[in-house]
PDB file of C-alpha atoms and ligand atoms in Angstrom:
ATOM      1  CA  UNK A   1     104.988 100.276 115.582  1.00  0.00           C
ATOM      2  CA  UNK A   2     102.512 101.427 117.934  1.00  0.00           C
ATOM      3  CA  UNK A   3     100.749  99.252 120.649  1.00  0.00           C
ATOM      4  CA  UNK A   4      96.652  98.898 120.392  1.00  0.00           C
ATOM      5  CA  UNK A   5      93.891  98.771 122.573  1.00  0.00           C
ATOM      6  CA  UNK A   6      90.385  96.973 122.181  1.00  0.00           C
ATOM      7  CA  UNK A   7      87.315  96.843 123.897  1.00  0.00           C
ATOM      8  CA  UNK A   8      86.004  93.240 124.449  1.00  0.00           C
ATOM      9  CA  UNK A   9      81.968  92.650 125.842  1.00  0.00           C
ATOM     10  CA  UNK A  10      80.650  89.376 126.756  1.00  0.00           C
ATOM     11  CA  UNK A  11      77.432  90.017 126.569  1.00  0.00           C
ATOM     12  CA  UNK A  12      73.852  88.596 128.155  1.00  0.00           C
ATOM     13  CA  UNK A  13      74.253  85.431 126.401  1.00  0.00           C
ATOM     14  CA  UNK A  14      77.864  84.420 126.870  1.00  0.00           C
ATOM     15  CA  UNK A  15      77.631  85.418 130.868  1.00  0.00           C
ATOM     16  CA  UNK A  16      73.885  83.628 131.393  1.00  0.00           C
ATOM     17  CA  UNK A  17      75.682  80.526 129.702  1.00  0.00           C
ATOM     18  CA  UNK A  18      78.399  80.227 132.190  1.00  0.00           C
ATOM     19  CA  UNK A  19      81.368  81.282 129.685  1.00  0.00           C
ATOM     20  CA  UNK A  20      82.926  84.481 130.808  1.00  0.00           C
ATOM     21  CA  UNK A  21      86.154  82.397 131.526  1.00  0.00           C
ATOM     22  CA  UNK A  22      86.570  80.412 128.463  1.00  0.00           C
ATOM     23  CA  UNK A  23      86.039  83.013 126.128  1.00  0.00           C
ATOM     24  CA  UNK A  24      87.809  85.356 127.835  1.00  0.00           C
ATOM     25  CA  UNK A  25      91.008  82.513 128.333  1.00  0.00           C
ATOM     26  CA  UNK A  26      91.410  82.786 124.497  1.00  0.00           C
ATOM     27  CA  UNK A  27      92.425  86.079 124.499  1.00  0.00           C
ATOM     28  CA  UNK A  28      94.831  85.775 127.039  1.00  0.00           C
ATOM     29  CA  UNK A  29      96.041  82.261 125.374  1.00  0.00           C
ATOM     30  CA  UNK A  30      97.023  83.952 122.422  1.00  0.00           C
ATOM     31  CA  UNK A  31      98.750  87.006 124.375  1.00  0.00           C
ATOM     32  CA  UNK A  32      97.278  89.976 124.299  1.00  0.00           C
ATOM     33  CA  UNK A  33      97.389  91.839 127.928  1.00  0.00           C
ATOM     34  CA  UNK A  34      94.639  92.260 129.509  1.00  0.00           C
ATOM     35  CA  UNK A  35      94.946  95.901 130.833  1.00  0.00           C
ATOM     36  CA  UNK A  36      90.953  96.491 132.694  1.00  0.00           C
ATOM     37  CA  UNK A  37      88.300  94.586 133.912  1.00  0.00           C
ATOM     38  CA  UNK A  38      84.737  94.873 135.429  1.00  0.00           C
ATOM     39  CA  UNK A  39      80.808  93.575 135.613  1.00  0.00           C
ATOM     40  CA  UNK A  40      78.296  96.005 134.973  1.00  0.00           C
ATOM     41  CA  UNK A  41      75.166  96.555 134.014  1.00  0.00           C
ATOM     42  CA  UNK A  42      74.877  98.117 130.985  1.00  0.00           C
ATOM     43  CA  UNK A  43      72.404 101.330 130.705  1.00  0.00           C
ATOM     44  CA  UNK A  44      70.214 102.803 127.316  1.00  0.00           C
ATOM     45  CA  UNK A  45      72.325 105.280 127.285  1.00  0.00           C
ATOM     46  CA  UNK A  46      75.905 103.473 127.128  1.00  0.00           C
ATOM     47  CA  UNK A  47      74.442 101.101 124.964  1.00  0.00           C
ATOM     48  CA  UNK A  48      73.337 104.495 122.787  1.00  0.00           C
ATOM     49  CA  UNK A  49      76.625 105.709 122.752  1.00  0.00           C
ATOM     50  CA  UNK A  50      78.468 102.072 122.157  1.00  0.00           C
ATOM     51  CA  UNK A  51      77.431 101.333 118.948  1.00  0.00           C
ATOM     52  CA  UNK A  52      77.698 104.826 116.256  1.00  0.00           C
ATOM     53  CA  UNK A  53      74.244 107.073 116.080  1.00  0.00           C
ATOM     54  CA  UNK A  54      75.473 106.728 112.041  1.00  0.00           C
ATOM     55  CA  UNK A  55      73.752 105.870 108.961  1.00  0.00           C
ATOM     56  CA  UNK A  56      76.735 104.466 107.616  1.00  0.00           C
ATOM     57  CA  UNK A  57      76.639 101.936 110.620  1.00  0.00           C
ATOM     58  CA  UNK A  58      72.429 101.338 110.361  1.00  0.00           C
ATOM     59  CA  UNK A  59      73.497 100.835 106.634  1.00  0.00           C
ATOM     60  CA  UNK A  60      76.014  97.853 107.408  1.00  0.00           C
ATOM     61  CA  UNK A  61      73.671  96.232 109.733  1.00  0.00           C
ATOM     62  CA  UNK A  62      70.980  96.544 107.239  1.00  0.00           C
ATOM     63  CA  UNK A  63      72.463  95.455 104.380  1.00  0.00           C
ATOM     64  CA  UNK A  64      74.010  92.528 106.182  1.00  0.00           C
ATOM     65  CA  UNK A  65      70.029  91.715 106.921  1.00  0.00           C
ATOM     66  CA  UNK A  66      69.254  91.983 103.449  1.00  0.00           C
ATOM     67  CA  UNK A  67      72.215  90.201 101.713  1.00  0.00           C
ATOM     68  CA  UNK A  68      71.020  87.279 103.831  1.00  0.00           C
ATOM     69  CA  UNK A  69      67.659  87.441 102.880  1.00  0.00           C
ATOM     70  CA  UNK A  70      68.495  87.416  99.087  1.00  0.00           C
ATOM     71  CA  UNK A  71      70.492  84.246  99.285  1.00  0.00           C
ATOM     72  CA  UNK A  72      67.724  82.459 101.260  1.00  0.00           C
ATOM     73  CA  UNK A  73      64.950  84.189  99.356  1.00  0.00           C
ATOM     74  CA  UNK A  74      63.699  85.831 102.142  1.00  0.00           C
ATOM     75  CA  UNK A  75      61.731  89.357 102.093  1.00  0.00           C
ATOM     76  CA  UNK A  76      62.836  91.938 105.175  1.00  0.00           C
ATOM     77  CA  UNK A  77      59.580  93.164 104.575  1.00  0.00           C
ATOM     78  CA  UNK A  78      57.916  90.802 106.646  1.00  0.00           C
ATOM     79  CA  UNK A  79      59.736  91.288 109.648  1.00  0.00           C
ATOM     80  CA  UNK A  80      60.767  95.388 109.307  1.00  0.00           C
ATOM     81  CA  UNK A  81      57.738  96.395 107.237  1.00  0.00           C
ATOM     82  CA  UNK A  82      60.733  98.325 105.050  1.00  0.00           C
ATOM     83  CA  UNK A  83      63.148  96.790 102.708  1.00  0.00           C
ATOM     84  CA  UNK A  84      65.252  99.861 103.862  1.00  0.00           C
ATOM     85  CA  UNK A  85      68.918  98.959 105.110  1.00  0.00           C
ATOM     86  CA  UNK A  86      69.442 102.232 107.466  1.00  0.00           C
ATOM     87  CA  UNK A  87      65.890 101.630 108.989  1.00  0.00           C
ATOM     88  CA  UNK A  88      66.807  97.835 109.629  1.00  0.00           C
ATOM     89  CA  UNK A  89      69.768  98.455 111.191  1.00  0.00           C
ATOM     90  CA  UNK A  90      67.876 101.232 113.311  1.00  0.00           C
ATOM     91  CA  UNK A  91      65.744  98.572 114.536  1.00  0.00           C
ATOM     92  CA  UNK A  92      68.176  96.210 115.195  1.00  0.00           C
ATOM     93  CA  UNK A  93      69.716  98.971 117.086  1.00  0.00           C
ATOM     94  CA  UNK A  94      66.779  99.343 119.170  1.00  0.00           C
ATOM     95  CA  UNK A  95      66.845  95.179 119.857  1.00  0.00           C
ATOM     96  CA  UNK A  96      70.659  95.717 120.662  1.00  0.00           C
ATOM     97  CA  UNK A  97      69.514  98.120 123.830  1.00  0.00           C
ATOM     98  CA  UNK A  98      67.039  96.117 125.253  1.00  0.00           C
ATOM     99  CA  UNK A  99      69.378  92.801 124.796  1.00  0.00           C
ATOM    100  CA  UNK A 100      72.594  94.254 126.451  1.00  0.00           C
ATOM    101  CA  UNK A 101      70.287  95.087 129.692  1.00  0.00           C
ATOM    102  CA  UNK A 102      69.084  91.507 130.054  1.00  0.00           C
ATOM    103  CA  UNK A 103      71.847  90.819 132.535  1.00  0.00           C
ATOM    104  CA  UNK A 104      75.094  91.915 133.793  1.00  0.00           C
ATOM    105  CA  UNK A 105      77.822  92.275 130.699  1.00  0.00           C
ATOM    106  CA  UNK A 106      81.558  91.645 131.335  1.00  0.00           C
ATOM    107  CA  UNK A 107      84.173  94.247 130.174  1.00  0.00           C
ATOM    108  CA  UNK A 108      88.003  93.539 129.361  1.00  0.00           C
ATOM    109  CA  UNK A 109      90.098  96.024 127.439  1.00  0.00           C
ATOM    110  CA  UNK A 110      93.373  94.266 125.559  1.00  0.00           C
ATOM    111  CA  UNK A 111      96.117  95.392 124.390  1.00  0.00           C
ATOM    112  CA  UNK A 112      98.587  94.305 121.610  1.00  0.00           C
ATOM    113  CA  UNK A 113     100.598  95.250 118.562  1.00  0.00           C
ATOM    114  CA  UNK A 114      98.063  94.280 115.810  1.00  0.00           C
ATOM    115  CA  UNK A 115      94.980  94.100 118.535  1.00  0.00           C
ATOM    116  CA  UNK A 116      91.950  94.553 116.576  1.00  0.00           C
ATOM    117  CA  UNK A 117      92.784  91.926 113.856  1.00  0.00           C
ATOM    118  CA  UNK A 118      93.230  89.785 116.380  1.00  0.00           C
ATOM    119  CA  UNK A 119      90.373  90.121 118.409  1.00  0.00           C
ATOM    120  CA  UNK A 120      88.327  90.258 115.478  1.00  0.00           C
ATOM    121  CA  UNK A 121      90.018  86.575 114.212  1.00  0.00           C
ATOM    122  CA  UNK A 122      89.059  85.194 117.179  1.00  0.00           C
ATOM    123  CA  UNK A 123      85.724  86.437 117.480  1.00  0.00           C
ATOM    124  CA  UNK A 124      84.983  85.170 114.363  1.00  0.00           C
ATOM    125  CA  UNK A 125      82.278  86.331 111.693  1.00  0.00           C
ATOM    126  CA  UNK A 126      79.227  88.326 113.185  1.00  0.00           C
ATOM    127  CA  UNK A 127      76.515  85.876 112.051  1.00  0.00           C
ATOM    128  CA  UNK A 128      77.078  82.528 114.580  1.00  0.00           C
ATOM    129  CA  UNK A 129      76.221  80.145 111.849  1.00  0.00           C
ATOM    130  CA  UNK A 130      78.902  81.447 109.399  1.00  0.00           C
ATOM    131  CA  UNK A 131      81.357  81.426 111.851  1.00  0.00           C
ATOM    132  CA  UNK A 132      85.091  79.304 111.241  1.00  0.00           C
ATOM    133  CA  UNK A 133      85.598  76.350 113.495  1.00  0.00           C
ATOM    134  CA  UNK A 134      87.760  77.413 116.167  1.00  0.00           C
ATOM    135  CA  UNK A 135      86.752  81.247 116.916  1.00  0.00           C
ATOM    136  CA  UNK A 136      84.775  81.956 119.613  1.00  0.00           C
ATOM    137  CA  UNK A 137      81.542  83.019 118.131  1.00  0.00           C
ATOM    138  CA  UNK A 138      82.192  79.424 115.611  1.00  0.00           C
ATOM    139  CA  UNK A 139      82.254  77.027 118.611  1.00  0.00           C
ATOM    140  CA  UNK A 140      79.908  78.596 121.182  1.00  0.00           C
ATOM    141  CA  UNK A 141      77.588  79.556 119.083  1.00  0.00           C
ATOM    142  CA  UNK A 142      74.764  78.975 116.034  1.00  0.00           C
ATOM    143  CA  UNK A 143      72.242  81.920 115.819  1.00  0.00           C
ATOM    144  CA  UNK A 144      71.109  82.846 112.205  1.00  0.00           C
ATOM    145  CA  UNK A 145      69.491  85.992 110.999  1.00  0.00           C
ATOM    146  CA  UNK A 146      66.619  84.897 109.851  1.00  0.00           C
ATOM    147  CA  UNK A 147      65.932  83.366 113.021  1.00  0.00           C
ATOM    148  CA  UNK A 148      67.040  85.992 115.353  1.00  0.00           C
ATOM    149  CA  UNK A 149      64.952  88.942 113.023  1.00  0.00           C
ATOM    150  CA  UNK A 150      62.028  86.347 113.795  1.00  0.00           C
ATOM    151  CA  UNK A 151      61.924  86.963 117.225  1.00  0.00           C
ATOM    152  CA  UNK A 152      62.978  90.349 117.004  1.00  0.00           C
ATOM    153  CA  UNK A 153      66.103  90.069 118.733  1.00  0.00           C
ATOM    154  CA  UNK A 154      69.821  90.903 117.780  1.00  0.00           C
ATOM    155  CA  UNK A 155      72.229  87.784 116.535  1.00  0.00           C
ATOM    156  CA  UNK A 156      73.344  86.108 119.848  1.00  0.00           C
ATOM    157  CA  UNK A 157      76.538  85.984 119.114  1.00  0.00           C
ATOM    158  CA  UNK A 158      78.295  85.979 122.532  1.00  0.00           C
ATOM    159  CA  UNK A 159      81.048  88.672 122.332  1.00  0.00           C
ATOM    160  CA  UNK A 160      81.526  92.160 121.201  1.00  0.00           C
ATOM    161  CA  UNK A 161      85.195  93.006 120.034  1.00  0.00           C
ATOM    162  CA  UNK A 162      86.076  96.700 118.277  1.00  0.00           C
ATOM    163  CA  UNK A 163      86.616  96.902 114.754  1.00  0.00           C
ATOM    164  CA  UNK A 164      89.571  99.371 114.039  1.00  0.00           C
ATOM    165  CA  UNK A 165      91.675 101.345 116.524  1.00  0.00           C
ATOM    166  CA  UNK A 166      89.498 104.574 116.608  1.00  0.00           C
ATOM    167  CA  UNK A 167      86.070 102.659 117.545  1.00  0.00           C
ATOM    168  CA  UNK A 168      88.230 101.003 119.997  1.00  0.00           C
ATOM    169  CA  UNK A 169      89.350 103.728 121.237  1.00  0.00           C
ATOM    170  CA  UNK A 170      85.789 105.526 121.554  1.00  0.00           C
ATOM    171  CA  UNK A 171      84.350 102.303 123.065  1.00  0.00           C
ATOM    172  CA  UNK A 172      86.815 102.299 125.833  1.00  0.00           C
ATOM    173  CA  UNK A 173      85.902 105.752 126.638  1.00  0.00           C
ATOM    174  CA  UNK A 174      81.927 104.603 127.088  1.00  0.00           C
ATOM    175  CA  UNK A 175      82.669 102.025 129.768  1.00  0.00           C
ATOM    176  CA  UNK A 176      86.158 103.036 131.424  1.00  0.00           C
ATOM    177  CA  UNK A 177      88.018 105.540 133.149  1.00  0.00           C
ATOM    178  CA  UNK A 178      91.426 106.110 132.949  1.00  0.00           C
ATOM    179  CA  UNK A 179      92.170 104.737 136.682  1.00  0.00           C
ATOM    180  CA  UNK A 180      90.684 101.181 135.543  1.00  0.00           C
ATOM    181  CA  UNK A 181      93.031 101.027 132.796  1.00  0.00           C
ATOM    182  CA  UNK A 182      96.167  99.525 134.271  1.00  0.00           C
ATOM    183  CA  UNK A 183     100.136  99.985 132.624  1.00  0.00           C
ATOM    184  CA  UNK A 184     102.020  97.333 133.485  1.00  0.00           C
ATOM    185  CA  UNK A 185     104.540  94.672 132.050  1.00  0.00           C
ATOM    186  CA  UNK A 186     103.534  91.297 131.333  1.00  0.00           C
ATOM    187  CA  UNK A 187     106.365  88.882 132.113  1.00  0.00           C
ATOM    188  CA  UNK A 188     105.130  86.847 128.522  1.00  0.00           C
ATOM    189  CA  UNK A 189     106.151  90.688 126.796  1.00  0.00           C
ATOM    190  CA  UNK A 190     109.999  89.983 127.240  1.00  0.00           C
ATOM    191  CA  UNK A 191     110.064  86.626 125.247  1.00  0.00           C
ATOM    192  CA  UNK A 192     106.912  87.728 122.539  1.00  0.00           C
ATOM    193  CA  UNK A 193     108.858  91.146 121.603  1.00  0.00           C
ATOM    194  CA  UNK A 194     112.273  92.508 121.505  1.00  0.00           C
ATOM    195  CA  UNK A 195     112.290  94.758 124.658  1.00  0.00           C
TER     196      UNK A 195
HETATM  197  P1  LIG B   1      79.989  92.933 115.174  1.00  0.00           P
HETATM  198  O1  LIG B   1      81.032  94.037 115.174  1.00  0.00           O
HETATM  199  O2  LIG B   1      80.521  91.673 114.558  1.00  0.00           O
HETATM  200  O3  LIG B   1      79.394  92.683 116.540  1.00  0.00           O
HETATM  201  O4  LIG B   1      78.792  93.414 114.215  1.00  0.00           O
HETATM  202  P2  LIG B   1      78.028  94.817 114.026  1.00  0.00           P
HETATM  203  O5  LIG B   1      78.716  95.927 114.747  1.00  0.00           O
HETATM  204  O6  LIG B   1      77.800  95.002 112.571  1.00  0.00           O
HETATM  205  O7  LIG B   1      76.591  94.535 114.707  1.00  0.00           O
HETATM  206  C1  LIG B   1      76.414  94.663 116.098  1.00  0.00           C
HETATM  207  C2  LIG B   1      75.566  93.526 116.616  1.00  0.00           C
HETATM  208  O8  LIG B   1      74.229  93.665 116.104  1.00  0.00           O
HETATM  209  C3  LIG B   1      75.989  92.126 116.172  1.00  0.00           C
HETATM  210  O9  LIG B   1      77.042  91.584 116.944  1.00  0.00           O
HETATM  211  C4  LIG B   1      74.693  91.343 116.320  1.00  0.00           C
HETATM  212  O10 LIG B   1      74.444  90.970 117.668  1.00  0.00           O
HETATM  213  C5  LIG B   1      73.644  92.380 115.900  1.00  0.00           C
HETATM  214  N1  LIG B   1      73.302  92.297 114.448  1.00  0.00           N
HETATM  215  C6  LIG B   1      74.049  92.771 113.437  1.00  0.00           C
HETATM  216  N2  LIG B   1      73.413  92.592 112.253  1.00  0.00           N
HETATM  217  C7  LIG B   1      72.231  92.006 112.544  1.00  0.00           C
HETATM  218  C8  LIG B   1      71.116  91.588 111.745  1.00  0.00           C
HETATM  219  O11 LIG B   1      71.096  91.724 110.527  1.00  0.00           O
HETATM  220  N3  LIG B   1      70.054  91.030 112.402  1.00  0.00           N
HETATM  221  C9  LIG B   1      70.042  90.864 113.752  1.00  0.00           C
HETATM  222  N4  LIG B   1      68.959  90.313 114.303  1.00  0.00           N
HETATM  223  N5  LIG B   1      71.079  91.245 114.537  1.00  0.00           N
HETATM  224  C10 LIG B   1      72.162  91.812 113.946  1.00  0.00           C
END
């Protein structure tokens, strides 16, 4: 079984609110290794190349807007002018560039056997307010879509954590070079795995 790697962003809201260190302790609680590190701020064009130029990916942003709406009777309309799911998600695309430069963002790559499902359990579900109890998005957080398409803004949802190995992979590429990346063995590896 191969090891994996994941990109983790705190982003404006989880640095302005003084977090960095308690979200980024969970991670490190549970045992993944943290392998890079840095502050930056983000530009347009990482930001651009972060999240996929895809419909497929404006499509699951949309649709997540609209399957929200349904429940709560909502019309997209009134906030997109389109009840369109790739055009949605472009335009919460658009709020995602402008939100990631509203202050520094803070960058750890992990890695794991079975990294992504974990950083993904502990992140929790994408919208704050459906979050479980006990992931980081569920107890730092409580941003709804309906409220955060209001003020045209993306869900502030604190971190960003890769969803399968190859967007991982990509992601890493945006905001690292190799020599930040570091190889080294974590004392905790001996007793977690048979090496
Ligand atoms: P993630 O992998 O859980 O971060 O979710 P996605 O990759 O699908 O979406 C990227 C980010 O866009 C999310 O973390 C939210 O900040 C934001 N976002 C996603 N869907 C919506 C939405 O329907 N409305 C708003 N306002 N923001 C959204």
């Amino acid at each position: 079984m191969k090891k994996q790697r994941a990109l983790l962003i705190i982003k404006p809201d989880g640095v302005q609110r003084g977090i960095i260190g308690k979200i980024i302790t969970r991670f490190e609680t549970v045992g993944l290794k943290i392998i890079g590190l840095k502050f930056e701020w983000a530009t347009k064009e990482k930001v651009i190349t972060h999240y996929p130029e895809t419909d497929a990916w404006f499509k699951k942003v949309g649709e997540r807007t609209l399957t929200n709406y349904e429940k709560k009777g909502l019309d997209a309309k009134s906030v997109f002018k389109t009840n369109d799911a790739v055009a949605i998600g472009k335009i919460v695309k658009s709020w995602l560039i402008e939100y990631f430069q509203e202050s520094p963002v803070f960058l750890t790559v992990v890695e794991s056997y079975d990294c992504i499902e974990i950083v993904r359990k502990l992140s929790g579900n994408t919208i704050p307010v459906m979050a479980a109890p006990g992931t980081i998005r569920g107890d730092f957080s409580h941003d709804t879509i309906d409220l955060a398409n209001e003020q045209n803004r993306p869900l502030r949802n604190l971190i960003h954590a890769s969803d399968t190995v190859e967007d991982g992979e990509k992601e890493i590429k945006v905001w690292f070079n190799d020599e930040e990346l570091f190889d080294y063995e974590l004392a905790a590896e001996k007793f977690m795995y048979k090496i």
